[in-house]
Coordinates of N, CA and C in Angstrom, one line a residue:
K1 N 109.9 -58.7 15.5 CA 109.2 -57.5 15.3 C 108.6 -57.0 16.6
G2 N 108.5 -55.7 16.8 CA 108.0 -55.2 18.0 C 107.5 -53.8 17.9
V3 N 107.0 -53.2 18.9 CA 106.4 -51.9 19.0 C 107.3 -51.0 19.8
Y4 N 107.6 -49.8 19.3 CA 108.3 -48.8 20.0 C 107.2 -47.8 20.5
V5 N 107.2 -47.5 21.8 CA 106.1 -46.6 22.4 C 106.8 -45.3 22.8
S6 N 106.3 -44.2 22.4 CA 106.8 -42.9 22.8 C 105.6 -42.2 23.5
V7 N 105.7 -41.8 24.7 CA 104.7 -41.1 25.4 C 105.1 -39.7 25.6
D8 N 104.4 -38.8 25.0 CA 104.7 -37.3 25.1 C 103.9 -36.8 26.3
G9 N 104.6 -36.2 27.2 CA 104.0 -35.7 28.4 C 102.9 -34.7 28.1
D10 N 103.0 -34.0 27.0 CA 102.0 -33.0 26.6 C 100.6 -33.7 26.4
C11 N 100.5 -35.0 26.3 CA 99.2 -35.7 26.1 C 98.4 -35.6 27.4
L12 N 99.1 -35.4 28.5 CA 98.4 -35.4 29.8 C 97.9 -34.0 30.1
D13 N 96.7 -34.0 30.7 CA 96.1 -32.7 31.2 C 97.0 -32.2 32.4
P14 N 97.2 -30.9 32.5 CA 98.0 -30.3 33.6 C 97.4 -30.6 35.0
A15 N 96.1 -31.0 35.0 CA 95.6 -31.3 36.3 C 96.2 -32.6 36.9
F16 N 96.8 -33.4 36.0 CA 97.4 -34.7 36.4 C 99.0 -34.6 36.4
A17 N 99.5 -33.6 35.6 CA 100.9 -33.4 35.4 C 101.2 -31.9 35.2
P18 N 101.3 -31.1 36.2 CA 101.4 -29.7 36.1 C 102.6 -29.2 35.3
G19 N 103.6 -30.1 35.2 CA 104.8 -29.7 34.5 C 104.8 -29.8 33.0
V20 N 103.6 -30.0 32.4 CA 103.5 -30.1 30.9 C 103.0 -28.8 30.4
S21 N 103.1 -28.6 29.1 CA 102.9 -27.4 28.4 C 101.5 -27.1 27.9
E22 N 100.8 -28.2 27.6 CA 99.5 -28.0 26.9 C 98.3 -28.4 27.8
P23 N 97.3 -27.5 27.9 CA 96.1 -27.9 28.6 C 95.1 -28.7 27.8
G24 N 94.2 -29.4 28.5 CA 93.2 -30.2 27.8 C 93.6 -31.6 27.4
G25 N 94.5 -32.2 28.0 CA 94.9 -33.5 27.6 C 94.1 -34.7 28.3
L26 N 94.7 -35.8 28.2 CA 94.2 -37.0 28.8 C 94.4 -37.1 30.3
S27 N 93.6 -37.9 31.0 CA 93.9 -38.2 32.4 C 95.0 -39.2 32.5
F28 N 95.6 -39.2 33.7 CA 96.7 -40.2 33.9 C 96.1 -41.6 33.7
R29 N 94.9 -41.9 34.2 CA 94.3 -43.2 34.1 C 94.0 -43.6 32.7
D30 N 93.7 -42.6 31.8 CA 93.5 -42.8 30.4 C 94.7 -43.4 29.8
V31 N 95.9 -42.7 30.1 CA 97.1 -43.1 29.5 C 97.5 -44.5 30.0
L32 N 97.4 -44.8 31.3 CA 97.7 -46.1 31.8 C 96.8 -47.2 31.2
N33 N 95.5 -46.9 30.9 CA 94.7 -47.9 30.3 C 95.2 -48.2 28.9
I34 N 95.6 -47.1 28.1 CA 96.1 -47.3 26.8 C 97.3 -48.2 26.8
L35 N 98.3 -47.9 27.7 CA 99.5 -48.7 27.8 C 99.2 -50.1 28.2
Q36 N 98.4 -50.3 29.2 CA 98.1 -51.6 29.7 C 97.3 -52.5 28.7
N37 N 96.7 -51.9 27.7 CA 95.9 -52.6 26.7 C 96.6 -52.7 25.4
L38 N 97.8 -52.3 25.3 CA 98.6 -52.5 24.1 C 98.7 -54.0 23.7
Q39 N 98.5 -54.3 22.5 CA 98.5 -55.7 22.1 C 99.9 -56.2 21.6
G40 N 100.7 -55.3 21.0 CA 101.9 -55.7 20.4 C 103.0 -55.9 21.5
D41 N 104.1 -56.5 21.0 CA 105.3 -56.7 21.9 C 106.1 -55.4 22.0
V42 N 106.0 -54.8 23.1 CA 106.8 -53.5 23.3 C 108.3 -53.9 23.5
V43 N 109.1 -53.4 22.6 CA 110.5 -53.7 22.7 C 111.4 -52.5 23.1
A44 N 110.8 -51.3 23.1 CA 111.5 -50.1 23.5 C 110.5 -49.0 23.7
A45 N 110.8 -48.0 24.6 CA 109.9 -46.9 24.9 C 110.6 -45.7 25.4
D46 N 109.9 -44.6 25.4 CA 110.5 -43.4 26.0 C 109.3 -42.5 26.5
V47 N 109.6 -41.6 27.4 CA 108.7 -40.6 27.9 C 109.4 -39.3 27.6
V48 N 108.7 -38.4 26.9 CA 109.3 -37.1 26.5 C 108.5 -35.9 26.9
E49 N 109.0 -34.7 26.7 CA 108.3 -33.5 27.0 C 108.0 -33.3 28.5
F50 N 108.9 -33.8 29.3 CA 108.7 -33.4 30.7 C 109.7 -32.3 31.0
N51 N 109.2 -31.2 31.5 CA 110.0 -30.0 31.8 C 110.1 -29.8 33.3
P52 N 111.2 -30.1 33.9 CA 111.3 -30.0 35.4 C 111.2 -28.5 35.9
Q53 N 111.4 -27.5 35.0 CA 111.3 -26.1 35.4 C 109.8 -25.7 35.6
R54 N 108.9 -26.4 34.9 CA 107.5 -26.2 35.1 C 106.8 -27.1 36.1
D55 N 107.6 -28.0 36.7 CA 107.0 -29.0 37.6 C 107.1 -28.3 39.0
T56 N 106.1 -27.4 39.3 CA 106.2 -26.6 40.5 C 105.3 -27.2 41.6
V57 N 104.6 -28.3 41.4 CA 103.7 -28.8 42.4 C 104.3 -30.1 43.0
D58 N 105.3 -29.9 43.9 CA 105.9 -31.0 44.7 C 106.4 -32.1 43.8
G59 N 106.9 -31.8 42.6 CA 107.4 -32.9 41.8 C 106.4 -33.8 41.2
M60 N 105.1 -33.4 41.2 CA 104.0 -34.3 40.7 C 104.2 -34.8 39.3
T61 N 104.7 -34.0 38.4 CA 104.9 -34.4 37.0 C 106.0 -35.4 37.0
A62 N 107.1 -35.2 37.7 CA 108.2 -36.2 37.8 C 107.7 -37.5 38.3
M63 N 106.8 -37.5 39.3 CA 106.3 -38.8 39.7 C 105.4 -39.5 38.7
V64 N 104.6 -38.7 37.9 CA 103.8 -39.2 36.8 C 104.7 -39.8 35.8
A65 N 105.8 -39.1 35.4 CA 106.7 -39.6 34.4 C 107.4 -40.9 34.8
A66 N 107.8 -40.9 36.1 CA 108.4 -42.1 36.6 C 107.4 -43.3 36.6
K67 N 106.2 -43.1 36.9 CA 105.2 -44.2 36.9 C 105.0 -44.7 35.5
L68 N 105.0 -43.7 34.5 CA 104.9 -44.2 33.1 C 106.1 -45.0 32.7
V69 N 107.3 -44.6 33.1 CA 108.5 -45.4 32.8 C 108.4 -46.8 33.4
R70 N 107.9 -46.8 34.6 CA 107.7 -48.1 35.3 C 106.7 -49.0 34.5
E71 N 105.6 -48.4 34.1 CA 104.6 -49.2 33.4 C 105.2 -49.7 32.0
L72 N 105.9 -48.8 31.3 CA 106.5 -49.2 30.1 C 107.5 -50.3 30.2
T73 N 108.3 -50.2 31.3 CA 109.4 -51.2 31.6 C 108.7 -52.5 31.8
A74 N 107.6 -52.5 32.5 CA 106.9 -53.8 32.8 C 106.4 -54.4 31.5
K75 N 105.9 -53.6 30.6 CA 105.5 -54.1 29.3 C 106.6 -54.7 28.5
I76 N 107.8 -54.0 28.6 CA 109.0 -54.5 27.8 C 109.5 -55.8 28.4
S77 N 109.4 -56.0 29.7 CA 110.0 -57.2 30.3 C 109.1 -58.5 30.2
K78 N 107.9 -58.3 29.7 CA 107.0 -59.5 29.5 C 107.4 -60.3 28.3

């Protein structure tokens, strides 16, 4: 048995990920803390709702999405 984690980019505040659609979300650090403190065995994951057309600040949202994928991959490999 395991946990499937899906991170919706819209959970992030645009201050941390300008390429998302919804204002008023979590900070990047908040999401990392949630992921790092998950207790179950993560067996699969995805990061959704990243819109490259809205990512107008030097690819900042793409970098955030990539960091989230890296963190999730680390959780899966343990």
